[in-house]
PDB file of C-alpha atoms in Angstrom:
ATOM      1  CA  GLU A 549      28.452  36.440-164.038  1.00 77.00           C
ATOM      2  CA  PRO A 550      29.852  39.609-165.680  1.00 79.00           C
ATOM      3  CA  GLU A 551      32.560  41.420-163.737  1.00 92.00           C
ATOM      4  CA  VAL A 552      34.208  44.801-163.564  1.00 96.00           C
ATOM      5  CA  THR A 553      37.946  44.189-164.013  1.00 96.00           C
ATOM      6  CA  GLN A 554      40.535  46.589-162.568  1.00 97.00           C
ATOM      7  CA  THR A 555      44.289  46.760-163.113  1.00 96.00           C
ATOM      8  CA  PRO A 556      46.723  46.840-161.490  1.00 97.00           C
ATOM      9  CA  SER A 557      45.681  45.282-158.309  1.00 96.00           C
ATOM     10  CA  HIS A 558      48.393  47.086-156.447  1.00 97.00           C
ATOM     11  CA  GLN A 559      50.675  49.900-157.529  1.00 97.00           C
ATOM     12  CA  VAL A 560      53.490  51.546-155.653  1.00 98.00           C
ATOM     13  CA  THR A 561      54.642  54.924-156.857  1.00 97.00           C
ATOM     14  CA  GLN A 562      56.816  57.815-155.809  1.00 97.00           C
ATOM     15  CA  MET A 563      55.239  61.117-154.792  1.00 97.00           C
ATOM     16  CA  GLY A 564      54.861  63.392-157.804  1.00 97.00           C
ATOM     17  CA  GLN A 565      54.608  60.574-160.339  1.00 97.00           C
ATOM     18  CA  GLU A 566      51.675  60.068-162.648  1.00 98.00           C
ATOM     19  CA  VAL A 567      49.531  57.054-162.194  1.00 98.00           C
ATOM     20  CA  ILE A 568      46.874  55.524-164.412  1.00 97.00           C
ATOM     21  CA  LEU A 569      44.389  53.004-163.014  1.00 98.00           C
ATOM     22  CA  ARG A 570      42.492  51.017-165.547  1.00 97.00           C
ATOM     23  CA  CYS A 571      38.995  49.528-165.441  1.00 97.00           C
ATOM     24  CA  VAL A 572      37.021  47.340-167.870  1.00 96.00           C
ATOM     25  CA  PRO A 573      33.343  47.849-167.016  1.00 94.00           C
ATOM     26  CA  ILE A 574      30.722  45.317-167.884  1.00 92.00           C
ATOM     27  CA  SER A 575      30.233  45.407-171.604  1.00 88.00           C
ATOM     28  CA  ASN A 576      26.590  46.692-171.844  1.00 86.00           C
ATOM     29  CA  HIS A 577      26.950  49.178-168.968  1.00 89.00           C
ATOM     30  CA  LEU A 578      26.571  52.841-169.828  1.00 88.00           C
ATOM     31  CA  TYR A 579      27.471  54.719-166.502  1.00 91.00           C
ATOM     32  CA  PHE A 580      30.885  54.465-164.902  1.00 94.00           C
ATOM     33  CA  TYR A 581      32.162  55.534-161.597  1.00 96.00           C
ATOM     34  CA  TRP A 582      35.375  55.885-159.533  1.00 97.00           C
ATOM     35  CA  TYR A 583      35.299  55.543-155.809  1.00 97.00           C
ATOM     36  CA  ARG A 584      38.205  55.524-153.299  1.00 97.00           C
ATOM     37  CA  GLN A 585      38.682  54.259-149.873  1.00 97.00           C
ATOM     38  CA  ILE A 586      41.494  55.410-147.650  1.00 97.00           C
ATOM     39  CA  LEU A 587      42.497  52.706-145.146  1.00 94.00           C
ATOM     40  CA  GLY A 588      39.975  52.561-142.334  1.00 92.00           C
ATOM     41  CA  GLN A 589      37.720  55.218-143.787  1.00 93.00           C
ATOM     42  CA  LYS A 590      34.525  55.349-145.834  1.00 92.00           C
ATOM     43  CA  VAL A 591      34.031  54.539-149.512  1.00 95.00           C
ATOM     44  CA  GLU A 592      34.119  57.982-151.082  1.00 95.00           C
ATOM     45  CA  PHE A 593      32.615  58.960-154.454  1.00 95.00           C
ATOM     46  CA  LEU A 594      35.080  60.585-156.913  1.00 97.00           C
ATOM     47  CA  VAL A 595      33.444  60.896-160.274  1.00 96.00           C
ATOM     48  CA  SER A 596      30.731  59.590-162.608  1.00 94.00           C
ATOM     49  CA  PHE A 597      31.041  59.372-166.351  1.00 94.00           C
ATOM     50  CA  TYR A 598      28.386  58.937-169.060  1.00 91.00           C
ATOM     51  CA  ASN A 599      28.420  59.424-172.770  1.00 89.00           C
ATOM     52  CA  ASN A 600      32.019  60.279-172.851  1.00 91.00           C
ATOM     53  CA  GLU A 601      31.874  63.059-170.315  1.00 94.00           C
ATOM     54  CA  ILE A 602      31.894  63.604-166.564  1.00 95.00           C
ATOM     55  CA  SER A 603      28.344  63.836-165.231  1.00 93.00           C
ATOM     56  CA  GLU A 604      29.201  64.404-161.594  1.00 93.00           C
ATOM     57  CA  LYS A 605      32.345  64.875-159.563  1.00 95.00           C
ATOM     58  CA  SER A 606      33.163  65.321-155.843  1.00 95.00           C
ATOM     59  CA  GLU A 607      35.344  67.909-154.200  1.00 95.00           C
ATOM     60  CA  ILE A 608      38.132  65.259-154.052  1.00 95.00           C
ATOM     61  CA  PHE A 609      38.275  65.081-157.849  1.00 97.00           C
ATOM     62  CA  ASP A 610      40.370  68.119-158.371  1.00 94.00           C
ATOM     63  CA  ASP A 611      42.561  69.080-161.324  1.00 95.00           C
ATOM     64  CA  GLN A 612      45.090  66.325-160.455  1.00 96.00           C
ATOM     65  CA  PHE A 613      42.512  63.781-161.491  1.00 97.00           C
ATOM     66  CA  SER A 614      41.164  62.968-164.880  1.00 97.00           C
ATOM     67  CA  VAL A 615      39.082  60.164-166.433  1.00 97.00           C
ATOM     68  CA  GLU A 616      38.622  58.881-169.865  1.00 95.00           C
ATOM     69  CA  ARG A 617      37.232  56.095-171.903  1.00 92.00           C
ATOM     70  CA  PRO A 618      39.822  55.912-174.658  1.00 85.00           C
ATOM     71  CA  ASP A 619      38.624  52.908-176.668  1.00 85.00           C
ATOM     72  CA  GLY A 620      35.069  52.063-175.733  1.00 79.00           C
ATOM     73  CA  SER A 621      36.003  49.321-173.349  1.00 86.00           C
ATOM     74  CA  ASN A 622      38.607  50.701-170.846  1.00 93.00           C
ATOM     75  CA  PHE A 623      37.692  53.398-168.389  1.00 96.00           C
ATOM     76  CA  THR A 624      40.826  55.039-166.796  1.00 97.00           C
ATOM     77  CA  LEU A 625      41.535  57.246-163.793  1.00 98.00           C
ATOM     78  CA  LYS A 626      44.701  59.302-164.071  1.00 98.00           C
ATOM     79  CA  ILE A 627      46.310  61.006-161.147  1.00 97.00           C
ATOM     80  CA  ARG A 628      48.702  63.564-162.575  1.00 96.00           C
ATOM     81  CA  SER A 629      51.102  64.168-159.699  1.00 95.00           C
ATOM     82  CA  THR A 630      50.418  61.814-156.816  1.00 97.00           C
ATOM     83  CA  LYS A 631      50.576  62.977-153.226  1.00 96.00           C
ATOM     84  CA  LEU A 632      50.967  60.875-150.126  1.00 97.00           C
ATOM     85  CA  GLU A 633      47.299  61.348-149.272  1.00 96.00           C
ATOM     86  CA  ASP A 634      46.338  59.733-152.561  1.00 97.00           C
ATOM     87  CA  SER A 635      47.270  56.287-151.059  1.00 98.00           C
ATOM     88  CA  ALA A 636      44.006  54.393-151.085  1.00 98.00           C
ATOM     89  CA  MET A 637      42.008  51.653-152.626  1.00 98.00           C
ATOM     90  CA  TYR A 638      40.411  52.867-155.795  1.00 98.00           C
ATOM     91  CA  PHE A 639      37.231  51.106-156.948  1.00 98.00           C
ATOM     92  CA  CYS A 640      35.683  51.323-160.369  1.00 97.00           C
ATOM     93  CA  ALA A 641      31.974  50.629-160.774  1.00 96.00           C
ATOM     94  CA  SER A 642      29.398  50.598-163.457  1.00 93.00           C
ATOM     95  CA  ILE A 643      25.646  50.640-163.959  1.00 90.00           C
ATOM     96  CA  ARG A 644      23.799  49.525-167.101  1.00 80.00           C
ATOM     97  CA  ASP A 645      21.150  52.210-167.202  1.00 73.00           C
ATOM     98  CA  ARG A 646      20.584  54.886-164.535  1.00 61.00           C
ATOM     99  CA  GLY A 647      17.073  55.580-165.623  1.00 62.00           C
ATOM    100  CA  ARG A 648      15.360  52.408-164.531  1.00 59.00           C
ATOM    101  CA  THR A 649      15.620  51.202-160.873  1.00 56.00           C
ATOM    102  CA  GLY A 650      15.985  47.561-161.889  1.00 55.00           C
ATOM    103  CA  ALA A 651      19.240  48.462-163.507  1.00 53.00           C
ATOM    104  CA  ASN A 652      20.570  50.998-161.018  1.00 82.00           C
ATOM    105  CA  VAL A 653      22.661  48.404-159.178  1.00 88.00           C
ATOM    106  CA  LEU A 654      26.298  49.363-158.962  1.00 91.00           C
ATOM    107  CA  THR A 655      28.743  46.568-159.790  1.00 94.00           C
ATOM    108  CA  PHE A 656      32.142  47.179-158.340  1.00 96.00           C
ATOM    109  CA  GLY A 657      35.555  45.894-159.332  1.00 97.00           C
ATOM    110  CA  ALA A 658      37.991  44.376-156.817  1.00 97.00           C
ATOM    111  CA  GLY A 659      39.908  47.612-156.570  1.00 97.00           C
ATOM    112  CA  SER A 660      43.414  48.897-157.207  1.00 98.00           C
ATOM    113  CA  ARG A 661      45.507  49.664-154.181  1.00 98.00           C
ATOM    114  CA  LEU A 662      47.689  52.698-154.725  1.00 98.00           C
ATOM    115  CA  THR A 663      50.625  53.317-152.368  1.00 98.00           C
ATOM    116  CA  VAL A 664      52.412  56.575-152.687  1.00 98.00           C
ATOM    117  CA  LEU A 665      55.803  56.829-151.116  1.00 97.00           C
TER     118      LEU A 665
ATOM    119  CA  ASP B 171      20.032  61.665-151.348  1.00 64.00           C
ATOM    120  CA  ALA B 172      18.451  60.849-148.046  1.00 65.00           C
ATOM    121  CA  LYS B 173      20.744  60.373-145.020  1.00 87.00           C
ATOM    122  CA  THR B 174      20.807  56.929-143.392  1.00 93.00           C
ATOM    123  CA  THR B 175      21.650  55.923-139.889  1.00 95.00           C
ATOM    124  CA  GLN B 176      22.941  52.419-138.988  1.00 96.00           C
ATOM    125  CA  PRO B 177      24.307  50.974-135.776  1.00 97.00           C
ATOM    126  CA  PRO B 178      28.123  50.825-135.998  1.00 97.00           C
ATOM    127  CA  SER B 179      28.407  47.171-135.146  1.00 97.00           C
ATOM    128  CA  MET B 180      26.409  44.053-134.468  1.00 97.00           C
ATOM    129  CA  ASP B 181      27.242  40.373-133.561  1.00 97.00           C
ATOM    130  CA  CYS B 182      25.302  37.357-134.701  1.00 96.00           C
ATOM    131  CA  ALA B 183      25.799  33.668-133.943  1.00 97.00           C
ATOM    132  CA  GLU B 184      26.556  31.454-136.907  1.00 97.00           C
ATOM    133  CA  GLY B 185      23.394  29.801-138.285  1.00 97.00           C
ATOM    134  CA  ARG B 186      21.094  32.423-136.791  1.00 97.00           C
ATOM    135  CA  ALA B 187      19.292  35.195-138.647  1.00 97.00           C
ATOM    136  CA  ALA B 188      21.139  38.546-138.790  1.00 98.00           C
ATOM    137  CA  ASN B 189      18.808  41.546-138.731  1.00 98.00           C
ATOM    138  CA  LEU B 190      20.514  44.744-139.679  1.00 98.00           C
ATOM    139  CA  PRO B 191      18.458  47.975-139.245  1.00 97.00           C
ATOM    140  CA  CYS B 192      18.647  51.271-141.104  1.00 97.00           C
ATOM    141  CA  ASN B 193      16.834  54.489-140.470  1.00 96.00           C
ATOM    142  CA  HIS B 194      16.130  56.777-143.363  1.00 94.00           C
ATOM    143  CA  SER B 195      13.481  59.120-141.996  1.00 93.00           C
ATOM    144  CA  THR B 196      13.984  61.782-144.682  1.00 90.00           C
ATOM    145  CA  ILE B 197      13.547  59.368-147.602  1.00 90.00           C
ATOM    146  CA  SER B 198      11.508  60.838-150.437  1.00 86.00           C
ATOM    147  CA  GLY B 199       8.822  59.037-152.404  1.00 83.00           C
ATOM    148  CA  ASN B 200      10.918  58.063-155.325  1.00 84.00           C
ATOM    149  CA  GLU B 201      14.068  56.994-153.458  1.00 88.00           C
ATOM    150  CA  TYR B 202      14.957  53.373-153.371  1.00 91.00           C
ATOM    151  CA  VAL B 203      16.754  51.608-150.506  1.00 93.00           C
ATOM    152  CA  TYR B 204      19.869  49.653-151.555  1.00 94.00           C
ATOM    153  CA  TRP B 205      22.058  47.397-149.414  1.00 96.00           C
ATOM    154  CA  TYR B 206      25.595  46.584-150.210  1.00 97.00           C
ATOM    155  CA  ARG B 207      28.357  44.853-148.175  1.00 97.00           C
ATOM    156  CA  GLN B 208      32.120  45.127-148.126  1.00 97.00           C
ATOM    157  CA  ILE B 209      34.110  42.088-146.996  1.00 95.00           C
ATOM    158  CA  HIS B 210      37.490  43.200-145.793  1.00 90.00           C
ATOM    159  CA  SER B 211      38.909  45.587-148.430  1.00 85.00           C
ATOM    160  CA  GLN B 212      37.118  44.064-151.331  1.00 93.00           C
ATOM    161  CA  GLY B 213      34.863  45.995-153.637  1.00 96.00           C
ATOM    162  CA  PRO B 214      31.394  46.587-152.300  1.00 96.00           C
ATOM    163  CA  GLN B 215      28.943  43.960-153.289  1.00 96.00           C
ATOM    164  CA  TYR B 216      25.251  44.487-154.060  1.00 95.00           C
ATOM    165  CA  ILE B 217      22.798  42.581-151.915  1.00 96.00           C
ATOM    166  CA  ILE B 218      19.299  43.804-152.489  1.00 95.00           C
ATOM    167  CA  HIS B 219      17.127  46.820-153.100  1.00 93.00           C
ATOM    168  CA  GLY B 220      13.527  47.874-152.726  1.00 92.00           C
ATOM    169  CA  LEU B 221      11.085  50.788-152.970  1.00 91.00           C
ATOM    170  CA  LYS B 222       8.200  50.002-150.610  1.00 90.00           C
ATOM    171  CA  ASN B 223       7.427  46.265-150.903  1.00 87.00           C
ATOM    172  CA  ASN B 224       9.433  43.654-149.036  1.00 94.00           C
ATOM    173  CA  GLU B 225      11.959  41.930-151.311  1.00 95.00           C
ATOM    174  CA  THR B 226      13.782  38.594-151.171  1.00 97.00           C
ATOM    175  CA  ASN B 227      16.594  37.176-153.199  1.00 95.00           C
ATOM    176  CA  GLU B 228      18.966  34.349-152.863  1.00 95.00           C
ATOM    177  CA  MET B 229      21.234  36.425-150.513  1.00 95.00           C
ATOM    178  CA  ALA B 230      18.853  38.229-148.136  1.00 97.00           C
ATOM    179  CA  SER B 231      15.378  39.703-147.459  1.00 98.00           C
ATOM    180  CA  LEU B 232      14.615  43.395-147.179  1.00 98.00           C
ATOM    181  CA  ILE B 233      11.753  44.561-145.004  1.00 97.00           C
ATOM    182  CA  ILE B 234      10.673  48.243-145.456  1.00 96.00           C
ATOM    183  CA  THR B 235       8.300  49.794-142.983  1.00 96.00           C
ATOM    184  CA  GLU B 236       4.997  51.093-144.342  1.00 94.00           C
ATOM    185  CA  ASP B 237       6.044  54.713-143.810  1.00 94.00           C
ATOM    186  CA  ARG B 238       9.378  53.877-145.465  1.00 94.00           C
ATOM    187  CA  LYS B 239      11.332  55.594-142.771  1.00 95.00           C
ATOM    188  CA  SER B 240      13.317  52.502-141.889  1.00 96.00           C
ATOM    189  CA  SER B 241      14.247  49.117-143.254  1.00 97.00           C
ATOM    190  CA  THR B 242      15.845  45.851-142.048  1.00 98.00           C
ATOM    191  CA  LEU B 243      18.144  43.627-143.991  1.00 98.00           C
ATOM    192  CA  ILE B 244      17.785  39.989-142.997  1.00 98.00           C
ATOM    193  CA  LEU B 245      20.390  37.378-143.587  1.00 98.00           C
ATOM    194  CA  PRO B 246      18.373  34.255-142.787  1.00 97.00           C
ATOM    195  CA  HIS B 247      21.208  31.891-141.781  1.00 95.00           C
ATOM    196  CA  ALA B 248      24.382  33.892-141.160  1.00 97.00           C
ATOM    197  CA  THR B 249      27.706  32.159-141.923  1.00 97.00           C
ATOM    198  CA  LEU B 250      31.197  33.202-140.956  1.00 97.00           C
ATOM    199  CA  ARG B 251      31.629  34.479-144.571  1.00 96.00           C
ATOM    200  CA  ASP B 252      28.872  36.978-143.908  1.00 97.00           C
ATOM    201  CA  THR B 253      31.250  38.926-141.635  1.00 98.00           C
ATOM    202  CA  ALA B 254      31.452  42.272-143.361  1.00 97.00           C
ATOM    203  CA  VAL B 255      30.512  45.960-143.354  1.00 97.00           C
ATOM    204  CA  TYR B 256      26.928  46.391-144.490  1.00 98.00           C
ATOM    205  CA  TYR B 257      25.839  49.653-146.102  1.00 97.00           C
ATOM    206  CA  CYS B 258      22.298  50.963-146.444  1.00 96.00           C
ATOM    207  CA  ILE B 259      21.945  53.576-149.192  1.00 93.00           C
ATOM    208  CA  VAL B 260      18.995  55.510-150.415  1.00 90.00           C
ATOM    209  CA  ARG B 261      18.924  57.216-153.756  1.00 83.00           C
ATOM    210  CA  VAL B 262      16.995  57.659-156.966  1.00 73.00           C
ATOM    211  CA  ARG B 263      19.791  58.078-159.475  1.00 74.00           C
ATOM    212  CA  GLY B 264      23.374  59.337-159.626  1.00 75.00           C
ATOM    213  CA  LYS B 265      26.075  58.658-157.174  1.00 83.00           C
ATOM    214  CA  SER B 266      25.652  56.377-154.241  1.00 88.00           C
ATOM    215  CA  THR B 267      26.899  57.790-150.962  1.00 89.00           C
ATOM    216  CA  PHE B 268      28.373  55.306-148.542  1.00 91.00           C
ATOM    217  CA  GLY B 269      28.182  56.026-144.832  1.00 90.00           C
ATOM    218  CA  ASP B 270      29.978  54.188-142.059  1.00 92.00           C
ATOM    219  CA  GLY B 271      27.737  51.128-142.337  1.00 95.00           C
ATOM    220  CA  THR B 272      27.227  48.356-139.808  1.00 97.00           C
ATOM    221  CA  THR B 273      30.109  45.981-139.093  1.00 97.00           C
ATOM    222  CA  LEU B 274      28.537  42.587-138.651  1.00 98.00           C
ATOM    223  CA  THR B 275      30.544  39.964-136.994  1.00 98.00           C
ATOM    224  CA  VAL B 276      29.341  36.444-137.229  1.00 98.00           C
ATOM    225  CA  LYS B 277      30.646  34.262-134.397  1.00 97.00           C
ATOM    226  CA  PRO B 278      30.888  30.505-134.324  1.00 95.00           C
TER     227      PRO B 278
END
């Protein structure tokens, strides 16, 4: 069964450093998402991406965050200057086609655990 | 997206059916009900979805009331591996908003 692949599985970084989290969505999927989950808290929406641009973003997704799909397969989340409160699991997800309910199922990756020291 | 209400926790005996309720009284006519679960800190996993008819797949059954204001996810023969947080989400398109979900604990 097709999977969403995320790397790295765990990254430890110093506060103020830049971090890039990578995702390879399912190949025929068109809509891409990043979510995060701080330990013990809810899964929170960060951003959605379609046709090479952001389609929706949350209040969490401020100027420190950016996303891109540099090569047609990878989908990356960059945190420019990490803060302690950015420590969380970051999940990438994708949907094949948002327009038809049968294809509106989110497929999530296993997540990247980010620890900011 | 419509707001959902789920009990915070439930227990179920191994081998018995687990029935997880969800209230979505403000659901609109074109919003679908989706269920996901999250085992420990893994990525959420899709279970099932429906609009107004009851649905069944290899994982679970989904019963939606006639007025669509509530639904029940049924795991017919719960196993220890079904211990997880179960999320009920209603939406048409766009982002999925996860609430607190129901923590289901399957006990031997």
